[in-house]
Structures are given as structure tokens and as C-alpha cells.
Amino acid sequence: MSVMIRGQDRTRLKVMGDVEAELAVPADSAGRCWLSFSDGTLIEAAYGEDDDCRFAVSEEGAGIVRIQREGDSDVLRLDWRVEWVTVAGADHAARAMARGETMPVLPGLFA
């Protein structure tokens, strides 16, 4: 059980596998968008100058993500049972920033 995604052009992403769809890349996103999957995976997709699509894992979910070059573009494969996938423009999504929190000091632990 898996899905594969490849960029069709600057306006569409082709999804194949457990979910079959053509997702529209938001027109105001300047060729960048976020893909979110039901397993918790978050992927950044970006189109280059020659309409080649590149994927980068931003957050790993339960599935195994593989990104391979095929011609000028990337093909993303997510091995997991995928129930849904959604796309959001780069300016229409927000992520929490990781904060380095200090560990509490336990009195007498290292005395």
C-alpha cells in the first residue's frame, strides 16, 4: 500500500496508488507548496525554473518516504496506507518552530 506523486507542470501534481488524483498547485504559491498525508508526513514541493519538481521531507510520519530522480523531476513514494493527501500553498500553511527546552534539574540525582 503506497502512493506515488510526480509534478505534471507548475499547476498540477499527479497522485497514484491508494489515492488517485490530480492536485492543483495553488496559483499564488510561486511554484512552492506543502503536501500533507494522513500518516503525518509533511512534504515541501518546489518547482524550479524549468518546471522540474523537487520534493523535500519536512516532517516524517508513520510511512517510509523515498524520493528518486526521474528525468529532471523528483518522484515521491510514500509506503504506507494513505487515506488522504492535501496540498496547501506555501503562504497558506504554518508549522510550529522547535524550541530547545532544558531538562529539569532533579535535586540529589547526581550528588
mmCIF file of N, CA and C in Angstrom:
data_model
loop_
_atom_site.group_PDB
_atom_site.id
_atom_site.type_symbol
_atom_site.label_atom_id
_atom_site.label_comp_id
_atom_site.label_asym_id
_atom_site.label_seq_id
_atom_site.Cartn_x
_atom_site.Cartn_y
_atom_site.Cartn_z
ATOM 1 N N MET A 1 0.835 -1.168 0.000
ATOM 2 C CA MET A 1 0.000 0.000 0.000
ATOM 3 C C MET A 1 0.886 1.239 0.000
ATOM 4 N N SER A 2 0.661 2.095 -0.973
ATOM 5 C CA SER A 2 1.512 3.278 -1.090
ATOM 6 C C SER A 2 0.893 4.276 -2.059
ATOM 7 N N VAL A 3 1.514 5.441 -2.120
ATOM 8 C CA VAL A 3 1.177 6.431 -3.142
ATOM 9 C C VAL A 3 2.470 6.924 -3.769
ATOM 10 N N MET A 4 2.362 7.333 -5.023
ATOM 11 C CA MET A 4 3.465 7.980 -5.732
ATOM 12 C C MET A 4 2.963 9.329 -6.217
ATOM 13 N N ILE A 5 3.838 10.329 -6.151
ATOM 14 C CA ILE A 5 3.473 11.669 -6.601
ATOM 15 C C ILE A 5 4.571 12.192 -7.507
ATOM 16 N N ARG A 6 4.144 12.794 -8.598
ATOM 17 C CA ARG A 6 5.080 13.451 -9.511
ATOM 18 C C ARG A 6 4.448 14.758 -9.980
ATOM 19 N N GLY A 7 5.296 15.733 -10.250
ATOM 20 C CA GLY A 7 4.818 17.009 -10.765
ATOM 21 C C GLY A 7 4.478 16.883 -12.235
ATOM 22 N N GLN A 8 3.315 17.354 -12.608
ATOM 23 C CA GLN A 8 2.912 17.346 -14.014
ATOM 24 C C GLN A 8 3.430 18.601 -14.712
ATOM 25 N N ASP A 9 3.225 19.712 -14.110
ATOM 26 C CA ASP A 9 3.738 21.007 -14.548
ATOM 27 C C ASP A 9 3.618 21.916 -13.328
ATOM 28 N N ARG A 10 3.798 23.199 -13.498
ATOM 29 C CA ARG A 10 3.727 24.104 -12.343
ATOM 30 C C ARG A 10 2.343 24.180 -11.714
ATOM 31 N N THR A 11 1.349 23.625 -12.346
ATOM 32 C CA THR A 11 -0.018 23.780 -11.851
ATOM 33 C C THR A 11 -0.626 22.511 -11.279
ATOM 34 N N ARG A 12 0.004 21.340 -11.495
ATOM 35 C CA ARG A 12 -0.620 20.082 -11.072
ATOM 36 C C ARG A 12 0.396 19.098 -10.509
ATOM 37 N N LEU A 13 -0.088 18.294 -9.570
ATOM 38 C CA LEU A 13 0.666 17.159 -9.038
ATOM 39 C C LEU A 13 -0.172 15.911 -9.262
ATOM 40 N N LYS A 14 0.414 14.880 -9.815
ATOM 41 C CA LYS A 14 -0.281 13.618 -10.099
ATOM 42 C C LYS A 14 -0.053 12.665 -8.934
ATOM 43 N N VAL A 15 -1.147 12.179 -8.334
ATOM 44 C CA VAL A 15 -1.099 11.228 -7.219
ATOM 45 C C VAL A 15 -1.602 9.886 -7.728
ATOM 46 N N MET A 16 -0.820 8.817 -7.481
ATOM 47 C CA MET A 16 -1.188 7.476 -7.952
ATOM 48 C C MET A 16 -1.013 6.478 -6.814
ATOM 49 N N GLY A 17 -1.868 5.471 -6.774
ATOM 50 C CA GLY A 17 -1.759 4.425 -5.754
ATOM 51 C C GLY A 17 -3.030 4.326 -4.937
ATOM 52 N N ASP A 18 -2.885 4.294 -3.593
ATOM 53 C CA ASP A 18 -4.059 4.225 -2.720
ATOM 54 C C ASP A 18 -5.025 5.370 -2.991
ATOM 55 N N VAL A 19 -4.492 6.522 -3.315
ATOM 56 C CA VAL A 19 -5.279 7.703 -3.670
ATOM 57 C C VAL A 19 -4.931 8.047 -5.108
ATOM 58 N N GLU A 20 -5.941 8.230 -5.948
ATOM 59 C CA GLU A 20 -5.738 8.616 -7.352
ATOM 60 C C GLU A 20 -6.326 10.003 -7.543
ATOM 61 N N ALA A 21 -5.474 10.970 -7.891
ATOM 62 C CA ALA A 21 -5.975 12.335 -8.055
ATOM 63 C C ALA A 21 -4.949 13.182 -8.784
ATOM 64 N N GLU A 22 -5.423 14.298 -9.304
ATOM 65 C CA GLU A 22 -4.555 15.365 -9.779
ATOM 66 C C GLU A 22 -4.843 16.553 -8.888
ATOM 67 N N LEU A 23 -3.833 16.973 -8.132
ATOM 68 C CA LEU A 23 -3.996 18.083 -7.203
ATOM 69 C C LEU A 23 -3.491 19.363 -7.845
ATOM 70 N N ALA A 24 -4.252 20.430 -7.674
ATOM 71 C CA ALA A 24 -3.853 21.726 -8.213
ATOM 72 C C ALA A 24 -2.869 22.395 -7.268
ATOM 73 N N VAL A 25 -1.756 22.870 -7.817
ATOM 74 C CA VAL A 25 -0.815 23.678 -7.046
ATOM 75 C C VAL A 25 -1.409 25.078 -6.983
ATOM 76 N N PRO A 26 -1.603 25.638 -5.788
ATOM 77 C CA PRO A 26 -2.204 26.971 -5.692
ATOM 78 C C PRO A 26 -1.462 27.988 -6.558
ATOM 79 N N ALA A 27 -2.229 28.761 -7.321
ATOM 80 C CA ALA A 27 -1.648 29.685 -8.296
ATOM 81 C C ALA A 27 -0.787 30.763 -7.653
ATOM 82 N N ASP A 28 -1.101 31.152 -6.421
ATOM 83 C CA ASP A 28 -0.359 32.234 -5.777
ATOM 84 C C ASP A 28 0.852 31.742 -4.988
ATOM 85 N N SER A 29 1.230 30.477 -5.158
ATOM 86 C CA SER A 29 2.298 29.908 -4.328
ATOM 87 C C SER A 29 3.688 30.015 -4.950
ATOM 88 N N ALA A 30 3.826 30.617 -6.105
ATOM 89 C CA ALA A 30 5.120 30.802 -6.781
ATOM 90 C C ALA A 30 5.853 29.486 -6.977
ATOM 91 N N GLY A 31 5.104 28.415 -7.252
ATOM 92 C CA GLY A 31 5.728 27.125 -7.514
ATOM 93 C C GLY A 31 6.149 26.352 -6.282
ATOM 94 N N ARG A 32 5.753 26.796 -5.099
ATOM 95 C CA ARG A 32 6.061 26.080 -3.859
ATOM 96 C C ARG A 32 4.758 25.725 -3.159
ATOM 97 N N CYS A 33 4.718 24.520 -2.583
ATOM 98 C CA CYS A 33 3.534 24.119 -1.836
ATOM 99 C C CYS A 33 3.897 23.045 -0.819
ATOM 100 N N TRP A 34 2.960 22.766 0.070
ATOM 101 C CA TRP A 34 3.105 21.732 1.089
ATOM 102 C C TRP A 34 2.148 20.600 0.783
ATOM 103 N N LEU A 35 2.623 19.370 0.934
ATOM 104 C CA LEU A 35 1.779 18.187 0.809
ATOM 105 C C LEU A 35 1.683 17.545 2.184
ATOM 106 N N SER A 36 0.468 17.279 2.613
ATOM 107 C CA SER A 36 0.235 16.664 3.912
ATOM 108 C C SER A 36 -0.487 15.344 3.692
ATOM 109 N N PHE A 37 -0.057 14.308 4.409
ATOM 110 C CA PHE A 37 -0.607 12.963 4.244
ATOM 111 C C PHE A 37 -1.248 12.478 5.538
ATOM 112 N N SER A 38 -2.177 11.544 5.402
ATOM 113 C CA SER A 38 -2.908 11.025 6.559
ATOM 114 C C SER A 38 -2.017 10.332 7.578
ATOM 115 N N ASP A 39 -0.816 9.917 7.209
ATOM 116 C CA ASP A 39 0.082 9.249 8.161
ATOM 117 C C ASP A 39 0.916 10.235 8.972
ATOM 118 N N GLY A 40 0.776 11.533 8.689
ATOM 119 C CA GLY A 40 1.525 12.554 9.408
ATOM 120 C C GLY A 40 2.712 13.109 8.650
ATOM 121 N N THR A 41 2.979 12.610 7.455
ATOM 122 C CA THR A 41 4.108 13.084 6.655
ATOM 123 C C THR A 41 3.802 14.466 6.083
ATOM 124 N N LEU A 42 4.803 15.348 6.127
ATOM 125 C CA LEU A 42 4.695 16.680 5.548
ATOM 126 C C LEU A 42 5.849 16.854 4.561
ATOM 127 N N ILE A 43 5.514 17.183 3.323
ATOM 128 C CA ILE A 43 6.487 17.306 2.234
ATOM 129 C C ILE A 43 6.420 18.714 1.660
ATOM 130 N N GLU A 44 7.591 19.292 1.383
ATOM 131 C CA GLU A 44 7.636 20.558 0.661
ATOM 132 C C GLU A 44 7.928 20.254 -0.803
ATOM 133 N N ALA A 45 7.111 20.781 -1.686
ATOM 134 C CA ALA A 45 7.312 20.625 -3.127
ATOM 135 C C ALA A 45 7.655 21.996 -3.700
ATOM 136 N N ALA A 46 8.645 22.029 -4.585
ATOM 137 C CA ALA A 46 9.052 23.291 -5.199
ATOM 138 C C ALA A 46 9.399 23.048 -6.659
ATOM 139 N N TYR A 47 8.923 23.933 -7.508
ATOM 140 C CA TYR A 47 9.229 23.858 -8.932
ATOM 141 C C TYR A 47 10.400 24.770 -9.250
ATOM 142 N N GLY A 48 11.329 24.260 -10.062
ATOM 143 C CA GLY A 48 12.481 25.046 -10.489
ATOM 144 C C GLY A 48 12.135 25.886 -11.704
ATOM 145 N N GLU A 49 13.147 26.501 -12.270
ATOM 146 C CA GLU A 49 12.942 27.377 -13.425
ATOM 147 C C GLU A 49 12.457 26.622 -14.653
ATOM 148 N N ASP A 50 12.838 25.360 -14.789
ATOM 149 C CA ASP A 50 12.460 24.575 -15.961
ATOM 150 C C ASP A 50 11.263 23.670 -15.695
ATOM 151 N N ASP A 51 10.425 24.042 -14.727
ATOM 152 C CA ASP A 51 9.236 23.270 -14.350
ATOM 153 C C ASP A 51 9.566 21.889 -13.805
ATOM 154 N N ASP A 52 10.798 21.694 -13.334
ATOM 155 C CA ASP A 52 11.122 20.426 -12.689
ATOM 156 C C ASP A 52 10.704 20.506 -11.223
ATOM 157 N N CYS A 53 10.054 19.466 -10.749
ATOM 158 C CA CYS A 53 9.502 19.432 -9.396
ATOM 159 C C CYS A 53 10.474 18.719 -8.459
ATOM 160 N N ARG A 54 10.745 19.336 -7.318
ATOM 161 C CA ARG A 54 11.614 18.748 -6.297
ATOM 162 C C ARG A 54 10.826 18.597 -5.010
ATOM 163 N N PHE A 55 11.058 17.477 -4.327
ATOM 164 C CA PHE A 55 10.401 17.211 -3.053
ATOM 165 C C PHE A 55 11.432 17.176 -1.935
ATOM 166 N N ALA A 56 11.028 17.607 -0.747
ATOM 167 C CA ALA A 56 11.881 17.525 0.441
ATOM 168 C C ALA A 56 11.006 17.152 1.631
ATOM 169 N N VAL A 57 11.477 16.207 2.430
ATOM 170 C CA VAL A 57 10.736 15.791 3.622
ATOM 171 C C VAL A 57 10.910 16.866 4.685
ATOM 172 N N SER A 58 9.790 17.405 5.149
ATOM 173 C CA SER A 58 9.825 18.402 6.205
ATOM 174 C C SER A 58 9.524 17.764 7.556
ATOM 175 N N GLU A 59 8.627 16.779 7.554
ATOM 176 C CA GLU A 59 8.261 16.060 8.782
ATOM 177 C C GLU A 59 7.957 14.619 8.419
ATOM 178 N N GLU A 60 8.615 13.689 9.085
ATOM 179 C CA GLU A 60 8.370 12.271 8.822
ATOM 180 C C GLU A 60 7.135 11.802 9.574
ATOM 181 N N GLY A 61 6.309 11.046 8.881
ATOM 182 C CA GLY A 61 5.147 10.434 9.504
ATOM 183 C C GLY A 61 5.413 8.962 9.750
ATOM 184 N N ALA A 62 4.352 8.169 9.769
ATOM 185 C CA ALA A 62 4.488 6.736 10.040
ATOM 186 C C ALA A 62 5.063 5.969 8.851
ATOM 187 N N GLY A 63 4.854 6.467 7.643
ATOM 188 C CA GLY A 63 5.296 5.754 6.447
ATOM 189 C C GLY A 63 6.759 5.969 6.120
ATOM 190 N N ILE A 64 7.224 5.235 5.121
ATOM 191 C CA ILE A 64 8.595 5.349 4.629
ATOM 192 C C ILE A 64 8.557 6.156 3.336
ATOM 193 N N VAL A 65 9.296 7.263 3.311
ATOM 194 C CA VAL A 65 9.321 8.149 2.150
ATOM 195 C C VAL A 65 10.592 7.895 1.354
ATOM 196 N N ARG A 66 10.412 7.758 0.036
ATOM 197 C CA ARG A 66 11.546 7.656 -0.883
ATOM 198 C C ARG A 66 11.365 8.693 -1.979
ATOM 199 N N ILE A 67 12.424 9.433 -2.238
ATOM 200 C CA ILE A 67 12.405 10.434 -3.303
ATOM 201 C C ILE A 67 13.484 10.050 -4.302
ATOM 202 N N GLN A 68 13.074 9.854 -5.561
ATOM 203 C CA GLN A 68 14.013 9.459 -6.608
ATOM 204 C C GLN A 68 13.913 10.429 -7.772
ATOM 205 N N ARG A 69 15.048 10.657 -8.425
ATOM 206 C CA ARG A 69 15.055 11.480 -9.632
ATOM 207 C C ARG A 69 14.579 10.646 -10.801
ATOM 208 N N GLU A 70 13.740 11.238 -11.614
ATOM 209 C CA GLU A 70 13.279 10.606 -12.846
ATOM 210 C C GLU A 70 13.270 11.688 -13.912
ATOM 211 N N GLY A 71 14.270 11.677 -14.753
ATOM 212 C CA GLY A 71 14.429 12.768 -15.709
ATOM 213 C C GLY A 71 14.880 14.011 -14.963
ATOM 214 N N ASP A 72 14.177 15.118 -15.169
ATOM 215 C CA ASP A 72 14.521 16.373 -14.496
ATOM 216 C C ASP A 72 13.786 16.563 -13.182
ATOM 217 N N SER A 73 12.806 15.730 -12.892
ATOM 218 C CA SER A 73 11.965 15.923 -11.712
ATOM 219 C C SER A 73 12.113 14.787 -10.717
ATOM 220 N N ASP A 74 11.602 15.030 -9.518
ATOM 221 C CA ASP A 74 11.568 14.007 -8.477
ATOM 222 C C ASP A 74 10.261 13.231 -8.550
ATOM 223 N N VAL A 75 10.311 11.989 -8.094
ATOM 224 C CA VAL A 75 9.113 11.177 -7.882
ATOM 225 C C VAL A 75 9.135 10.780 -6.413
ATOM 226 N N LEU A 76 8.050 11.070 -5.726
ATOM 227 C CA LEU A 76 7.951 10.760 -4.309
ATOM 228 C C LEU A 76 7.117 9.503 -4.131
ATOM 229 N N ARG A 77 7.611 8.588 -3.312
ATOM 230 C CA ARG A 77 6.854 7.378 -2.991
ATOM 231 C C ARG A 77 6.721 7.306 -1.481
ATOM 232 N N LEU A 78 5.490 7.151 -1.008
ATOM 233 C CA LEU A 78 5.208 7.007 0.416
ATOM 234 C C LEU A 78 4.617 5.623 0.635
ATOM 235 N N ASP A 79 5.389 4.763 1.295
ATOM 236 C CA ASP A 79 4.948 3.397 1.570
ATOM 237 C C ASP A 79 4.228 3.354 2.908
ATOM 238 N N TRP A 80 2.915 3.365 2.828
ATOM 239 C CA TRP A 80 2.039 3.292 3.994
ATOM 240 C C TRP A 80 0.620 3.325 3.465
ATOM 241 N N ARG A 81 -0.316 2.950 4.271
ATOM 242 C CA ARG A 81 -1.730 3.049 3.883
ATOM 243 C C ARG A 81 -2.128 4.516 3.959
ATOM 244 N N VAL A 82 -2.320 5.136 2.825
ATOM 245 C CA VAL A 82 -2.661 6.555 2.759
ATOM 246 C C VAL A 82 -4.156 6.692 2.520
ATOM 247 N N GLU A 83 -4.825 7.402 3.416
ATOM 248 C CA GLU A 83 -6.268 7.622 3.287
ATOM 249 C C GLU A 83 -6.585 8.940 2.601
ATOM 250 N N TRP A 84 -5.717 9.925 2.767
ATOM 251 C CA TRP A 84 -5.930 11.214 2.117
ATOM 252 C C TRP A 84 -4.604 11.948 1.954
ATOM 253 N N VAL A 85 -4.598 12.867 1.019
ATOM 254 C CA VAL A 85 -3.466 13.768 0.799
ATOM 255 C C VAL A 85 -4.048 15.133 0.451
ATOM 256 N N THR A 86 -3.423 16.177 0.931
ATOM 257 C CA THR A 86 -3.906 17.522 0.650
ATOM 258 C C THR A 86 -2.726 18.419 0.299
ATOM 259 N N VAL A 87 -3.005 19.493 -0.417
ATOM 260 C CA VAL A 87 -1.958 20.430 -0.829
ATOM 261 C C VAL A 87 -2.344 21.825 -0.351
ATOM 262 N N ALA A 88 -1.352 22.581 0.094
ATOM 263 C CA ALA A 88 -1.567 23.965 0.530
ATOM 264 C C ALA A 88 -0.448 24.820 -0.037
ATOM 265 N N GLY A 89 -0.798 26.035 -0.413
ATOM 266 C CA GLY A 89 0.212 26.966 -0.896
ATOM 267 C C GLY A 89 1.220 27.281 0.193
ATOM 268 N N ALA A 90 2.414 27.667 -0.203
ATOM 269 C CA ALA A 90 3.483 27.933 0.759
ATOM 270 C C ALA A 90 3.085 29.003 1.771
ATOM 271 N N ASP A 91 2.260 29.952 1.367
ATOM 272 C CA ASP A 91 1.829 31.020 2.268
ATOM 273 C C ASP A 91 0.549 30.679 3.025
ATOM 274 N N HIS A 92 0.021 29.472 2.824
ATOM 275 C CA HIS A 92 -1.239 29.085 3.456
ATOM 276 C C HIS A 92 -1.058 27.942 4.442
ATOM 277 N N ALA A 93 0.129 27.792 4.961
ATOM 278 C CA ALA A 93 0.403 26.744 5.940
ATOM 279 C C ALA A 93 1.392 27.291 6.957
ATOM 280 N N ALA A 94 1.297 26.799 8.169
ATOM 281 C CA ALA A 94 2.209 27.236 9.229
ATOM 282 C C ALA A 94 2.661 26.027 10.027
ATOM 283 N N ARG A 95 3.906 26.072 10.480
ATOM 284 C CA ARG A 95 4.468 24.994 11.293
ATOM 285 C C ARG A 95 4.930 25.557 12.616
ATOM 286 N N ALA A 96 4.829 24.741 13.647
ATOM 287 C CA ALA A 96 5.381 25.124 14.942
ATOM 288 C C ALA A 96 6.897 25.052 14.854
ATOM 289 N N MET A 97 7.556 25.999 15.439
ATOM 290 C CA MET A 97 9.014 26.003 15.452
ATOM 291 C C MET A 97 9.489 25.189 16.649
ATOM 292 N N ALA A 98 10.481 24.357 16.437
ATOM 293 C CA ALA A 98 11.029 23.546 17.522
ATOM 294 C C ALA A 98 11.794 24.442 18.484
ATOM 295 N N ARG A 99 11.519 24.256 19.752
ATOM 296 C CA ARG A 99 12.206 25.033 20.780
ATOM 297 C C ARG A 99 13.022 24.088 21.634
ATOM 298 N N GLY A 100 14.247 24.440 21.854
ATOM 299 C CA GLY A 100 15.097 23.638 22.716
ATOM 300 C C GLY A 100 14.755 23.906 24.172
ATOM 301 N N GLU A 101 14.060 22.981 24.795
ATOM 302 C CA GLU A 101 13.702 23.144 26.202
ATOM 303 C C GLU A 101 14.727 22.426 27.060
ATOM 304 N N THR A 102 15.131 23.075 28.133
ATOM 305 C CA THR A 102 16.111 22.471 29.018
ATOM 306 C C THR A 102 15.453 21.402 29.874
ATOM 307 N N MET A 103 16.231 20.425 30.207
ATOM 308 C CA MET A 103 15.750 19.357 31.084
ATOM 309 C C MET A 103 15.676 19.882 32.515
ATOM 310 N N PRO A 104 14.686 19.467 33.264
ATOM 311 C CA PRO A 104 14.592 19.932 34.658
ATOM 312 C C PRO A 104 15.724 19.333 35.501
ATOM 313 N N VAL A 105 16.179 20.109 36.441
ATOM 314 C CA VAL A 105 17.223 19.644 37.352
ATOM 315 C C VAL A 105 16.542 18.948 38.524
ATOM 316 N N LEU A 106 16.955 17.732 38.781
ATOM 317 C CA LEU A 106 16.378 16.970 39.884
ATOM 318 C C LEU A 106 17.363 16.988 41.047
ATOM 319 N N PRO A 107 16.981 17.611 42.151
ATOM 320 C CA PRO A 107 17.902 17.717 43.283
ATOM 321 C C PRO A 107 18.335 16.341 43.785
ATOM 322 N N GLY A 108 19.639 16.200 44.025
ATOM 323 C CA GLY A 108 20.177 14.979 44.596
ATOM 324 C C GLY A 108 20.401 13.852 43.607
ATOM 325 N N LEU A 109 20.024 14.034 42.335
ATOM 326 C CA LEU A 109 20.162 12.960 41.362
ATOM 327 C C LEU A 109 21.624 12.652 41.068
ATOM 328 N N PHE A 110 22.440 13.689 40.956
ATOM 329 C CA PHE A 110 23.850 13.492 40.613
ATOM 330 C C PHE A 110 24.783 13.807 41.783
ATOM 331 N N ALA A 111 24.295 13.794 42.989
ATOM 332 C CA ALA A 111 25.135 14.131 44.155
ATOM 333 C C ALA A 111 25.906 12.934 44.651
#
